[in-house]
Amino acid sequence: MDLQKFINNAVSNWMSGEGEASDIVISSRIRLARNIKSLPFPFLATDSQAEEVLQKIEHILKSAKFDEKLELIKMEELTPLEKRVLVEKHLISPNLASESRKGAVILSDDESISIMINEEDHLRIQCLFPGLQLKEAKKLSDKIDDIFEEHLNYAFDEQRGFLTCCPTNAGTGLRASVMMHLPALVITQQINRILSAINQVGLVVRGLYGEGSEAMGNLFQISNQITLGQSEDEIVDNLYSVVKQIIEHERQARKNLMENSGLHIRDRIFRSYGILSYARVMESKEASQRLSDVRLGIDLGMIKNVSPTVLNELMIMIQPGFLQQYAGGILSPEQRDERRAKLIRERLQMENMN
Amino acid sequence: MICQGCGQKPATLHFTKILNGQKTEFHLCENCAREKGELLPGGSNGFSIHNLLSGLLNFEPNPSYGEATSYHQLQCKTCGLTYSQFTKGGRFGCSDCYSYFKHQLDPLFRRIHGNTSHSGKVPARSGGAIKLKRELEKLKQELQQSIAREEFERAAQLRDRIRDLEKNISQDHL
Ligand SMILES: [Zn+2]
Ligand SMILES: [Zn+2]
C-alpha cells in the first residue's frame, strides 16, 4: 500500500486537530450505554437472543431517518487484524473485537459516530470529536439516542435510570472522556498533584496504552466516574470545567519551561525530531515519547515544517495492527520496531516535501 | 508515580477500591497489576472492572429483611441470575435483576456513585408514563397549596387537569 493511501485509510475525523484547545486536547468522546428491555444482557444472552438484538438494530438502521450515512459491520466478517485496527483507532473496544458474540459496529462515514452492538450492553453509542468538543459530542449522541429510542423499548427505570449490565454505568449510562496531551505537566512533575486532585472531584484518569506496558506519549484520558444522580449536563459541564483548568495549568507549565529552561527544552525537542527523522529501529514506547516531544515543539512554535495532525496520526499508525496492515502481513516485534522507524521517517519526509 | 507493587516501574494503572466503606487507592505498573490478577487495560486475560466490583458487592445483607429473604437466595426470575452470582461477577443479567435485587442495591449505588437515584434524561417512550407521573405529583402539590390558600377556583382547575392526567396514565397501562 502506498503511504498516502495508507494515511487516508488510517485517519479518522477525530485526529484532524480541529476544535477548541486542540494544541492540548486531542479528542472528546461521549458514550451512552443502552439496553433493550426484555432481552438478557449480552454476556447471558443465547446466540439467538444476541442475533435478535442485532436484527432489531439492523432494521432500525434501514428504516429510521439518520442524518449521517451509517454502515453496519459485523465482527465475524472481519479478520483479527482488521478488528485490531478498529481498536487502535478507538472505534471499537478490545472486548467487542475479541469476546463478543454477534458483535457489530455501526460507523459513520467520517468515523465520528461508532455504535457497538452486543458489547457489554446491547448498544453503546459513541461520538468522537477532535479537540475539546464535549458539548457537541453530547448533542450528537443525544440525537442518535432519541432515534433509537423511537424504535426500541429501552430498559429504563424511574429510580435507576438507564439500566446497564454493570452497575458503574447505571443512571445516565453516559461516559464522557477527553484525551489530553500534557507533556509540560509531566516534565515539570506537577502531573501527579493534578491527577490526584482530579480523582477527588469524581473523575478518573488513565494513561493511554501502547504495546507492552507503558503509558503512551504523555497522553491522559480523563472521564467521569459517576453516572447515577447527576444529569447528563452536570456530568459534561463538570468534566468540561476541570479540563479547562488543566489546559490552563499545562499552558502555564509550558510558559514556565520556556522561560526557565528554554535551551534544554529546545535541545530535547530537536533531539527527538532528529531521532525520529533518522532512526532505523524504534520501540513503541520511545516512539510515543519522541512524538510527544515533537508535538510539544510544534505547539511551542519551534518546529514549523510539521503539521500537528501528523503526530495524532502517527500515534495511531505506529501501533501493531496498523504496522502490520501497512506491511501486509504478520510481523515479529523486532520487525515491527524496524517498520515503525521506517514509517515515521517516511511520514516526516513527506511533510518536508510539502 | 512509582508502582506500589515493585517500587521500580512507573505506575500506569490507577484505581480505587472501596471495601466496607474503606477507600484504598492502587497505583501499579501493568506487570504487577497482572500478577495481582486485578486488572489489565482492555485485555481479555484478566482485567475486568467486574472483579473489582465483586469486592464492593460482598457486603452484609440489609438486616431489616431478616433471614426469610436471605440475600443468598435472591434470584432474578427473568434471567435466572442469583444474587450471589451477581456479587461474584459484578454484572446484572438483565434489566429485571434491578427489581429482584432492589433492596440490596442502595448501598451498592451509594458506594459507587454517592447516589441512589437517577436525575438525568427520561426517554420519551419508555419514560412517557414517568414524565406524566412526575407532572402529576407536581400538580397534586400545587393543589394542596391552593386549597390551603383558599384559592378554590385555581384548585378546581388543577383538580380537572389531575383527572385528565390520571386518565391518560391508566390508559397507558392498558
Ligand atoms: Zn510494578
Ligand atoms: Zn435478570
Short mmCIF file of C-alpha atoms and ligand atoms in Angstrom, two decimals, chain B residues 3-10 28-33, ligand 1:
data_model
loop_
_atom_site.label_atom_id
_atom_site.label_comp_id
_atom_site.label_asym_id
_atom_site.label_seq_id
_atom_site.Cartn_x
_atom_site.Cartn_y
_atom_site.Cartn_z
CA CYS B 3 4.34 1.36 41.10
CA GLN B 4 3.30 0.30 44.59
CA GLY B 5 3.95 -3.33 43.71
CA CYS B 6 7.57 -3.40 42.56
CA GLY B 7 8.57 0.13 43.55
CA GLN B 8 10.51 0.41 40.29
CA LYS B 9 8.44 0.84 37.20
CA PRO B 10 6.17 3.83 36.72
CA LEU B 28 0.53 -0.26 39.76
CA CYS B 29 2.56 -0.99 36.69
CA GLU B 30 0.95 -3.36 34.26
CA ASN B 31 3.15 -6.30 35.26
CA CYS B 32 2.26 -6.01 38.91
CA ALA B 33 -1.40 -5.49 38.12
ZN ZN C 1 5.26 -2.86 39.37
#
